[in-house]
Every structure is written in structure tokens, then in C-alpha cells.
Amino acid sequence: ETGVTQSPTHLIKTRGQQVTLRCSSQSGHNTVSWYQQALGQGPQFIFQYYREEENGRGNFPPRFSGLQFPNYSSELNVNALELDDSALYLCASSLDGASYNEQFFGPGTRLTVL
Amino acid sequence: GNSVTQMEGPVTLSEEAFLTINCTYTATGYPSLFWYVQYPGEGLQLLLKATKADDKGSNKGFEATYRKETTSFHLEKGSVQVSDSAVYFCALRNQAGTALIFGKGTTLSVSS
């Protein structure tokens, strides 16, 4: 069974640019959640996708957007990058959306904005 | 709103010492509670969980009891090992069931 994978591992961008991060969910999972983890902080919920629809969103501006594909993999897009967007971005996969099933986390993508 | 507060780190212990990491929460209703662990360079791993009051979650020698009266979920281990060195996060699941709300994390460093 393949776990949650994320790409790329590291990324460096400059202010104002756009970035796309990718996540492949664990086999059999239909739900992907994205979190932002700033240095020294706990992860903060960005949004969740369930069966290709946004299923819940945290307190993040619209320049954070996402997609989920028919194979349940997902992308996180961030437009107009700001310095404060520098963080570790974690994706987690689970079963059945807003449920009490465990979320399994990937290793994350480290984004640095200069 | 929902929030989790956990003790500031770092916590530095010798091998075989007793560990407590305090965690309290604010939430509507009775959320499920979790402890996650993050080893260097890795993603979060679920360590243990409890879904209702007085439940005790346990795994790998770690334990935590869901205390509704004190809104707490303190993590304990009787004898830590060097391999337990990591960052520990307390978390709760929101009422909608979609998001995990995390504390800021506590770094544990165990020396031999």
C-alpha cells in the first residue's frame, strides 16, 4: 500500500509568483486535506477536497485554491506569493470527507518565498 | 472558536525519565482528541486518539486520557527513549469533521 506522497520536496519562489504543489493520496482514499505549517507552529487547515469538490475551508484568502482529480490526487495553488507564505505544506488523505476516519499525512513540501 | 494550547518546549529529558506534555483545549461540544508526532524531516504520524470523555488512548508506551471536566488531554510516558525525540502535537477535530486544529507543538529531546 502506497502512502501519501507530495511533490516537490522543496521549492523556492519570489514574491508575486504563483506556485502549484501536488499530492497523491493513499490508495483507496477519496479525501485530501491541505495544511500550512509555519516554522515553529502547528499545522493550520487550509481546505479539504472530497470527491473533487471543496468540502471545507479554513481562514485562508482566495489566492489559496485547490483541485482534486478523478484519481483523488490533489493540487494546491497559491497566487501572488507573499513572504509569509513560506512554510511546510502538508497534505493528508482520508476516507469519506467530513468523517471521523484518520487523516494520513505526507512528508510535506517546503516552500520558501524570497 | 476551537483552539488547542500545549506546553512550550523544548522538553529535555534523560533516557528512562517520565514524560508529561500538557494539552488543554477549547471547543464546542465534545471533539475527538489526538496526539501526533513529527520526526525530523517527516510528516505527521498519529500517535494516539480518544473520541469521548474518559477514553484513554495509548500507543508505543504513550498514554493520554480525555478529561472533559478539565478540558485536557495530557500526554504521558513512563520511560522515554532517545528514539522518542521529536515534536509532539496535540489536536482536536472540528465539529464539521473536516479539519484538525493543532497546538503549536512541543519539542522533546531525550539524551542517553
PDB file of C-alpha atoms in Angstrom:
ATOM      1  CA  GLU A   1       0.000   0.000   0.000  1.00  0.00           C
ATOM      2  CA  THR A   2       1.479   3.336  -1.092  1.00  0.00           C
ATOM      3  CA  GLY A   3       1.316   6.145   1.409  1.00  0.00           C
ATOM      4  CA  VAL A   4       0.683   9.826   0.804  1.00  0.00           C
ATOM      5  CA  THR A   5       3.273  11.401  -1.464  1.00  0.00           C
ATOM      6  CA  GLN A   6       3.925  15.069  -2.182  1.00  0.00           C
ATOM      7  CA  SER A   7       5.956  16.906  -4.787  1.00  0.00           C
ATOM      8  CA  PRO A   8       8.184  18.740  -4.980  1.00  0.00           C
ATOM      9  CA  THR A   9      10.084  18.300  -1.740  1.00  0.00           C
ATOM     10  CA  HIS A  10      11.438  21.820  -1.717  1.00  0.00           C
ATOM     11  CA  LEU A  11      10.623  24.919  -3.722  1.00  0.00           C
ATOM     12  CA  ILE A  12      11.957  28.465  -3.823  1.00  0.00           C
ATOM     13  CA  LYS A  13       9.857  31.269  -5.318  1.00  0.00           C
ATOM     14  CA  THR A  14       9.879  35.052  -5.272  1.00  0.00           C
ATOM     15  CA  ARG A  15       7.159  37.390  -4.084  1.00  0.00           C
ATOM     16  CA  GLY A  16       4.288  37.777  -6.532  1.00  0.00           C
ATOM     17  CA  GLN A  17       4.879  34.460  -8.267  1.00  0.00           C
ATOM     18  CA  GLN A  18       2.459  31.558  -8.375  1.00  0.00           C
ATOM     19  CA  VAL A  19       3.109  28.016  -7.160  1.00  0.00           C
ATOM     20  CA  THR A  20       1.472  24.604  -7.554  1.00  0.00           C
ATOM     21  CA  LEU A  21       2.030  21.809  -5.057  1.00  0.00           C
ATOM     22  CA  ARG A  22       0.916  18.243  -5.669  1.00  0.00           C
ATOM     23  CA  CYS A  23      -0.323  15.417  -3.505  1.00  0.00           C
ATOM     24  CA  SER A  24      -1.121  11.790  -4.243  1.00  0.00           C
ATOM     25  CA  SER A  25      -3.477  10.271  -1.744  1.00  0.00           C
ATOM     26  CA  GLN A  26      -3.101   6.891  -0.136  1.00  0.00           C
ATOM     27  CA  SER A  27      -4.613   4.039  -2.098  1.00  0.00           C
ATOM     28  CA  GLY A  28      -8.370   3.843  -1.568  1.00  0.00           C
ATOM     29  CA  HIS A  29      -8.710   7.321  -0.048  1.00  0.00           C
ATOM     30  CA  ASN A  30     -11.119   9.814  -1.629  1.00  0.00           C
ATOM     31  CA  THR A  31     -10.426  12.863   0.529  1.00  0.00           C
ATOM     32  CA  VAL A  32      -7.454  15.216   0.643  1.00  0.00           C
ATOM     33  CA  SER A  33      -6.868  17.961   3.211  1.00  0.00           C
ATOM     34  CA  TRP A  34      -4.163  20.622   2.982  1.00  0.00           C
ATOM     35  CA  TYR A  35      -2.402  22.281   5.904  1.00  0.00           C
ATOM     36  CA  GLN A  36       0.160  25.065   6.224  1.00  0.00           C
ATOM     37  CA  GLN A  37       2.820  24.686   8.909  1.00  0.00           C
ATOM     38  CA  ALA A  38       4.866  27.813   9.551  1.00  0.00           C
ATOM     39  CA  LEU A  39       8.212  27.400  11.275  1.00  0.00           C
ATOM     40  CA  GLY A  40       7.757  26.622  14.959  1.00  0.00           C
ATOM     41  CA  GLN A  41       3.972  26.420  14.663  1.00  0.00           C
ATOM     42  CA  GLY A  42       1.364  23.719  14.404  1.00  0.00           C
ATOM     43  CA  PRO A  43      -0.284  22.951  11.059  1.00  0.00           C
ATOM     44  CA  GLN A  44      -3.228  25.167  10.070  1.00  0.00           C
ATOM     45  CA  PHE A  45      -6.098  23.816   7.974  1.00  0.00           C
ATOM     46  CA  ILE A  46      -6.353  25.361   4.508  1.00  0.00           C
ATOM     47  CA  PHE A  47      -9.124  23.300   2.897  1.00  0.00           C
ATOM     48  CA  GLN A  48     -10.397  19.816   2.197  1.00  0.00           C
ATOM     49  CA  TYR A  49     -11.442  18.180  -1.068  1.00  0.00           C
ATOM     50  CA  TYR A  50     -13.857  15.273  -1.179  1.00  0.00           C
ATOM     51  CA  ARG A  51     -14.795  13.627  -4.467  1.00  0.00           C
ATOM     52  CA  GLU A  52     -13.441  16.593  -6.438  1.00  0.00           C
ATOM     53  CA  GLU A  53     -15.384  19.259  -4.510  1.00  0.00           C
ATOM     54  CA  GLU A  54     -14.175  21.652  -1.823  1.00  0.00           C
ATOM     55  CA  ASN A  55     -15.615  20.288   1.405  1.00  0.00           C
ATOM     56  CA  GLY A  56     -14.469  22.795   3.990  1.00  0.00           C
ATOM     57  CA  ARG A  57     -12.107  25.743   4.208  1.00  0.00           C
ATOM     58  CA  GLY A  58     -10.026  27.368   6.894  1.00  0.00           C
ATOM     59  CA  ASN A  59      -9.168  31.028   7.321  1.00  0.00           C
ATOM     60  CA  PHE A  60      -7.083  31.457   4.177  1.00  0.00           C
ATOM     61  CA  PRO A  61      -7.572  34.062   1.411  1.00  0.00           C
ATOM     62  CA  PRO A  62      -8.925  33.142  -2.051  1.00  0.00           C
ATOM     63  CA  ARG A  63      -5.436  33.218  -3.572  1.00  0.00           C
ATOM     64  CA  PHE A  64      -5.109  29.771  -1.992  1.00  0.00           C
ATOM     65  CA  SER A  65      -7.045  27.428  -4.244  1.00  0.00           C
ATOM     66  CA  GLY A  66      -7.110  23.756  -4.979  1.00  0.00           C
ATOM     67  CA  LEU A  67      -8.205  20.952  -7.217  1.00  0.00           C
ATOM     68  CA  GLN A  68      -8.906  17.294  -6.808  1.00  0.00           C
ATOM     69  CA  PHE A  69      -8.725  14.948  -9.773  1.00  0.00           C
ATOM     70  CA  PRO A  70     -10.780  11.831 -10.566  1.00  0.00           C
ATOM     71  CA  ASN A  71      -7.974   9.647  -9.202  1.00  0.00           C
ATOM     72  CA  TYR A  72      -8.273  11.688  -5.954  1.00  0.00           C
ATOM     73  CA  SER A  73      -4.845  13.270  -6.234  1.00  0.00           C
ATOM     74  CA  SER A  74      -4.841  16.972  -5.486  1.00  0.00           C
ATOM     75  CA  GLU A  75      -3.134  20.283  -6.185  1.00  0.00           C
ATOM     76  CA  LEU A  76      -2.719  23.326  -4.011  1.00  0.00           C
ATOM     77  CA  ASN A  77      -2.247  26.583  -5.914  1.00  0.00           C
ATOM     78  CA  VAL A  78      -1.081  29.797  -4.335  1.00  0.00           C
ATOM     79  CA  ASN A  79      -1.163  33.032  -6.341  1.00  0.00           C
ATOM     80  CA  ALA A  80       0.591  36.311  -5.666  1.00  0.00           C
ATOM     81  CA  LEU A  81       3.021  34.753  -3.201  1.00  0.00           C
ATOM     82  CA  GLU A  82       3.888  36.708  -0.063  1.00  0.00           C
ATOM     83  CA  LEU A  83       6.861  36.280   2.248  1.00  0.00           C
ATOM     84  CA  ASP A  84       4.555  34.896   4.958  1.00  0.00           C
ATOM     85  CA  ASP A  85       3.592  32.031   2.663  1.00  0.00           C
ATOM     86  CA  SER A  86       6.974  30.469   3.416  1.00  0.00           C
ATOM     87  CA  ALA A  87       6.071  27.253   5.248  1.00  0.00           C
ATOM     88  CA  LEU A  88       5.844  23.495   5.111  1.00  0.00           C
ATOM     89  CA  TYR A  89       2.700  22.475   3.225  1.00  0.00           C
ATOM     90  CA  LEU A  90       1.257  19.182   4.321  1.00  0.00           C
ATOM     91  CA  CYS A  91      -1.376  17.146   2.630  1.00  0.00           C
ATOM     92  CA  ALA A  92      -3.369  14.418   4.337  1.00  0.00           C
ATOM     93  CA  SER A  93      -5.606  11.787   2.812  1.00  0.00           C
ATOM     94  CA  SER A  94      -8.548  10.019   4.389  1.00  0.00           C
ATOM     95  CA  LEU A  95     -11.820   8.313   3.599  1.00  0.00           C
ATOM     96  CA  ASP A  96     -15.206   9.907   3.140  1.00  0.00           C
ATOM     97  CA  GLY A  97     -14.825  13.616   3.713  1.00  0.00           C
ATOM     98  CA  ALA A  98     -16.232  15.050   6.917  1.00  0.00           C
ATOM     99  CA  SER A  99     -15.942  11.880   8.916  1.00  0.00           C
ATOM    100  CA  TYR A 100     -14.009  10.525  11.827  1.00  0.00           C
ATOM    101  CA  ASN A 101     -11.604   8.480   9.755  1.00  0.00           C
ATOM    102  CA  GLU A 102      -7.908   9.006  10.363  1.00  0.00           C
ATOM    103  CA  GLN A 103      -6.039  11.519   8.237  1.00  0.00           C
ATOM    104  CA  PHE A 104      -2.701  10.189   6.935  1.00  0.00           C
ATOM    105  CA  PHE A 105      -0.088  12.846   6.292  1.00  0.00           C
ATOM    106  CA  GLY A 106       2.533  13.138   3.587  1.00  0.00           C
ATOM    107  CA  PRO A 107       6.087  14.375   4.224  1.00  0.00           C
ATOM    108  CA  GLY A 108       5.285  17.890   3.042  1.00  0.00           C
ATOM    109  CA  THR A 109       6.618  20.432   0.575  1.00  0.00           C
ATOM    110  CA  ARG A 110       8.885  23.126   1.970  1.00  0.00           C
ATOM    111  CA  LEU A 111       8.119  26.440   0.214  1.00  0.00           C
ATOM    112  CA  THR A 112      10.463  29.387   0.597  1.00  0.00           C
ATOM    113  CA  VAL A 113       9.346  32.782  -0.703  1.00  0.00           C
ATOM    114  CA  LEU A 114      12.111  35.359  -1.211  1.00  0.00           C
TER     115      LEU A 114
ATOM    116  CA  GLY B   1     -13.842  29.000  18.414  1.00  0.00           C
ATOM    117  CA  ASN B   2     -11.802  25.839  18.644  1.00  0.00           C
ATOM    118  CA  SER B   3      -8.256  26.026  19.947  1.00  0.00           C
ATOM    119  CA  VAL B   4      -5.549  23.866  21.482  1.00  0.00           C
ATOM    120  CA  THR B   5      -2.913  25.018  23.951  1.00  0.00           C
ATOM    121  CA  GLN B   6       0.075  22.873  24.781  1.00  0.00           C
ATOM    122  CA  MET B   7       3.085  23.450  26.939  1.00  0.00           C
ATOM    123  CA  GLU B   8       6.011  25.311  25.482  1.00  0.00           C
ATOM    124  CA  GLY B   9       9.155  23.397  24.772  1.00  0.00           C
ATOM    125  CA  PRO B  10      11.740  22.295  24.409  1.00  0.00           C
ATOM    126  CA  VAL B  11      11.456  19.495  26.930  1.00  0.00           C
ATOM    127  CA  THR B  12      14.831  17.925  27.629  1.00  0.00           C
ATOM    128  CA  LEU B  13      14.959  14.589  29.435  1.00  0.00           C
ATOM    129  CA  SER B  14      17.375  11.789  30.153  1.00  0.00           C
ATOM    130  CA  GLU B  15      16.612   8.313  28.889  1.00  0.00           C
ATOM    131  CA  GLU B  16      14.149   6.418  31.112  1.00  0.00           C
ATOM    132  CA  ALA B  17      12.723   9.625  32.612  1.00  0.00           C
ATOM    133  CA  PHE B  18       8.989  10.202  32.970  1.00  0.00           C
ATOM    134  CA  LEU B  19       7.364  12.429  30.373  1.00  0.00           C
ATOM    135  CA  THR B  20       4.335  14.685  30.635  1.00  0.00           C
ATOM    136  CA  ILE B  21       3.306  17.142  27.929  1.00  0.00           C
ATOM    137  CA  ASN B  22       0.276  19.207  28.907  1.00  0.00           C
ATOM    138  CA  CYS B  23      -2.533  19.937  26.486  1.00  0.00           C
ATOM    139  CA  THR B  24      -5.798  21.790  27.061  1.00  0.00           C
ATOM    140  CA  TYR B  25      -8.474  22.641  24.551  1.00  0.00           C
ATOM    141  CA  THR B  26     -11.391  24.956  23.898  1.00  0.00           C
ATOM    142  CA  ALA B  27     -14.168  23.606  21.728  1.00  0.00           C
ATOM    143  CA  THR B  28     -17.884  23.395  21.191  1.00  0.00           C
ATOM    144  CA  GLY B  29     -19.263  20.059  22.277  1.00  0.00           C
ATOM    145  CA  TYR B  30     -17.040  17.039  22.729  1.00  0.00           C
ATOM    146  CA  PRO B  31     -14.460  16.850  19.975  1.00  0.00           C
ATOM    147  CA  SER B  32     -12.215  13.896  19.233  1.00  0.00           C
ATOM    148  CA  LEU B  33      -8.697  14.497  20.560  1.00  0.00           C
ATOM    149  CA  PHE B  34      -5.378  13.412  19.103  1.00  0.00           C
ATOM    150  CA  TRP B  35      -1.653  13.375  19.661  1.00  0.00           C
ATOM    151  CA  TYR B  36       0.519  13.454  16.559  1.00  0.00           C
ATOM    152  CA  VAL B  37       4.306  13.068  16.390  1.00  0.00           C
ATOM    153  CA  GLN B  38       6.638  14.584  13.812  1.00  0.00           C
ATOM    154  CA  TYR B  39      10.126  13.142  13.456  1.00  0.00           C
ATOM    155  CA  PRO B  40      12.779  15.278  11.744  1.00  0.00           C
ATOM    156  CA  GLY B  41      12.197  15.511   8.008  1.00  0.00           C
ATOM    157  CA  GLU B  42       8.979  13.522   8.143  1.00  0.00           C
ATOM    158  CA  GLY B  43       5.258  14.177   8.060  1.00  0.00           C
ATOM    159  CA  LEU B  44       2.902  13.866  10.986  1.00  0.00           C
ATOM    160  CA  GLN B  45       2.070  10.440  12.360  1.00  0.00           C
ATOM    161  CA  LEU B  46      -0.918   9.710  14.539  1.00  0.00           C
ATOM    162  CA  LEU B  47       0.329   8.594  17.942  1.00  0.00           C
ATOM    163  CA  LEU B  48      -2.965   8.081  19.773  1.00  0.00           C
ATOM    164  CA  LYS B  49      -6.520   9.340  19.955  1.00  0.00           C
ATOM    165  CA  ALA B  50      -9.611   9.466  22.153  1.00  0.00           C
ATOM    166  CA  THR B  51     -13.125  10.097  20.936  1.00  0.00           C
ATOM    167  CA  LYS B  52     -15.137  10.623  24.121  1.00  0.00           C
ATOM    168  CA  ALA B  53     -14.784  11.683  27.734  1.00  0.00           C
ATOM    169  CA  ASP B  54     -12.736   9.372  29.974  1.00  0.00           C
ATOM    170  CA  ASP B  55     -11.375   7.454  26.975  1.00  0.00           C
ATOM    171  CA  LYS B  56      -7.692   6.605  27.268  1.00  0.00           C
ATOM    172  CA  GLY B  57      -5.654   6.489  24.090  1.00  0.00           C
ATOM    173  CA  SER B  58      -2.415   4.524  24.146  1.00  0.00           C
ATOM    174  CA  ASN B  59       0.342   3.506  21.758  1.00  0.00           C
ATOM    175  CA  LYS B  60       4.062   2.663  21.997  1.00  0.00           C
ATOM    176  CA  GLY B  61       4.040   3.284  25.768  1.00  0.00           C
ATOM    177  CA  PHE B  62       2.419   6.709  25.437  1.00  0.00           C
ATOM    178  CA  GLU B  63      -0.951   7.401  27.052  1.00  0.00           C
ATOM    179  CA  ALA B  64      -3.426  10.267  27.240  1.00  0.00           C
ATOM    180  CA  THR B  65      -6.833  10.453  28.927  1.00  0.00           C
ATOM    181  CA  TYR B  66      -9.699  12.641  27.657  1.00  0.00           C
ATOM    182  CA  ARG B  67     -10.686  14.764  30.680  1.00  0.00           C
ATOM    183  CA  LYS B  68     -13.897  16.675  29.963  1.00  0.00           C
ATOM    184  CA  GLU B  69     -14.017  18.386  33.367  1.00  0.00           C
ATOM    185  CA  THR B  70     -10.588  19.973  32.885  1.00  0.00           C
ATOM    186  CA  THR B  71     -10.723  20.074  29.047  1.00  0.00           C
ATOM    187  CA  SER B  72      -7.342  18.382  28.976  1.00  0.00           C
ATOM    188  CA  PHE B  73      -5.571  15.584  27.119  1.00  0.00           C
ATOM    189  CA  HIS B  74      -2.095  15.374  28.641  1.00  0.00           C
ATOM    190  CA  LEU B  75       0.454  13.036  27.046  1.00  0.00           C
ATOM    191  CA  GLU B  76       2.473  10.759  29.339  1.00  0.00           C
ATOM    192  CA  LYS B  77       5.117   8.083  29.014  1.00  0.00           C
ATOM    193  CA  GLY B  78       6.685   6.259  31.898  1.00  0.00           C
ATOM    194  CA  SER B  79      10.174   5.799  30.443  1.00  0.00           C
ATOM    195  CA  VAL B  80      11.315   7.765  27.412  1.00  0.00           C
ATOM    196  CA  GLN B  81      13.913   6.588  24.898  1.00  0.00           C
ATOM    197  CA  VAL B  82      16.306   8.520  22.697  1.00  0.00           C
ATOM    198  CA  SER B  83      14.180   7.430  19.739  1.00  0.00           C
ATOM    199  CA  ASP B  84      11.210   9.388  21.198  1.00  0.00           C
ATOM    200  CA  SER B  85      12.954  12.666  20.369  1.00  0.00           C
ATOM    201  CA  ALA B  86      10.534  14.500  18.083  1.00  0.00           C
ATOM    202  CA  VAL B  87       7.921  17.251  18.011  1.00  0.00           C
ATOM    203  CA  TYR B  88       4.563  16.329  19.569  1.00  0.00           C
ATOM    204  CA  PHE B  89       1.313  17.999  18.559  1.00  0.00           C
ATOM    205  CA  CYS B  90      -1.980  17.904  20.387  1.00  0.00           C
ATOM    206  CA  ALA B  91      -5.018  18.324  18.130  1.00  0.00           C
ATOM    207  CA  LEU B  92      -8.783  18.213  18.044  1.00  0.00           C
ATOM    208  CA  ARG B  93     -11.161  17.581  15.163  1.00  0.00           C
ATOM    209  CA  ASN B  94     -13.605  20.358  14.353  1.00  0.00           C
ATOM    210  CA  GLN B  95     -17.362  19.842  14.620  1.00  0.00           C
ATOM    211  CA  ALA B  96     -17.755  19.567  10.861  1.00  0.00           C
ATOM    212  CA  GLY B  97     -15.343  16.639  10.924  1.00  0.00           C
ATOM    213  CA  THR B  98     -13.182  18.129   8.178  1.00  0.00           C
ATOM    214  CA  ALA B  99     -10.264  19.796   9.932  1.00  0.00           C
ATOM    215  CA  LEU B 100      -7.749  19.058  12.624  1.00  0.00           C
ATOM    216  CA  ILE B 101      -6.933  22.009  14.902  1.00  0.00           C
ATOM    217  CA  PHE B 102      -3.387  21.740  16.205  1.00  0.00           C
ATOM    218  CA  GLY B 103      -1.449  23.186  19.088  1.00  0.00           C
ATOM    219  CA  LYS B 104       1.928  24.791  18.421  1.00  0.00           C
ATOM    220  CA  GLY B 105       3.862  21.641  19.180  1.00  0.00           C
ATOM    221  CA  THR B 106       6.301  20.632  21.907  1.00  0.00           C
ATOM    222  CA  THR B 107       9.832  19.568  21.048  1.00  0.00           C
ATOM    223  CA  LEU B 108      11.101  16.630  23.086  1.00  0.00           C
ATOM    224  CA  SER B 109      14.797  15.901  23.245  1.00  0.00           C
ATOM    225  CA  VAL B 110      15.952  12.733  25.025  1.00  0.00           C
ATOM    226  CA  SER B 111      19.623  12.135  25.754  1.00  0.00           C
ATOM    227  CA  SER B 112      21.331   8.891  26.703  1.00  0.00           C
TER     228      SER B 112
END
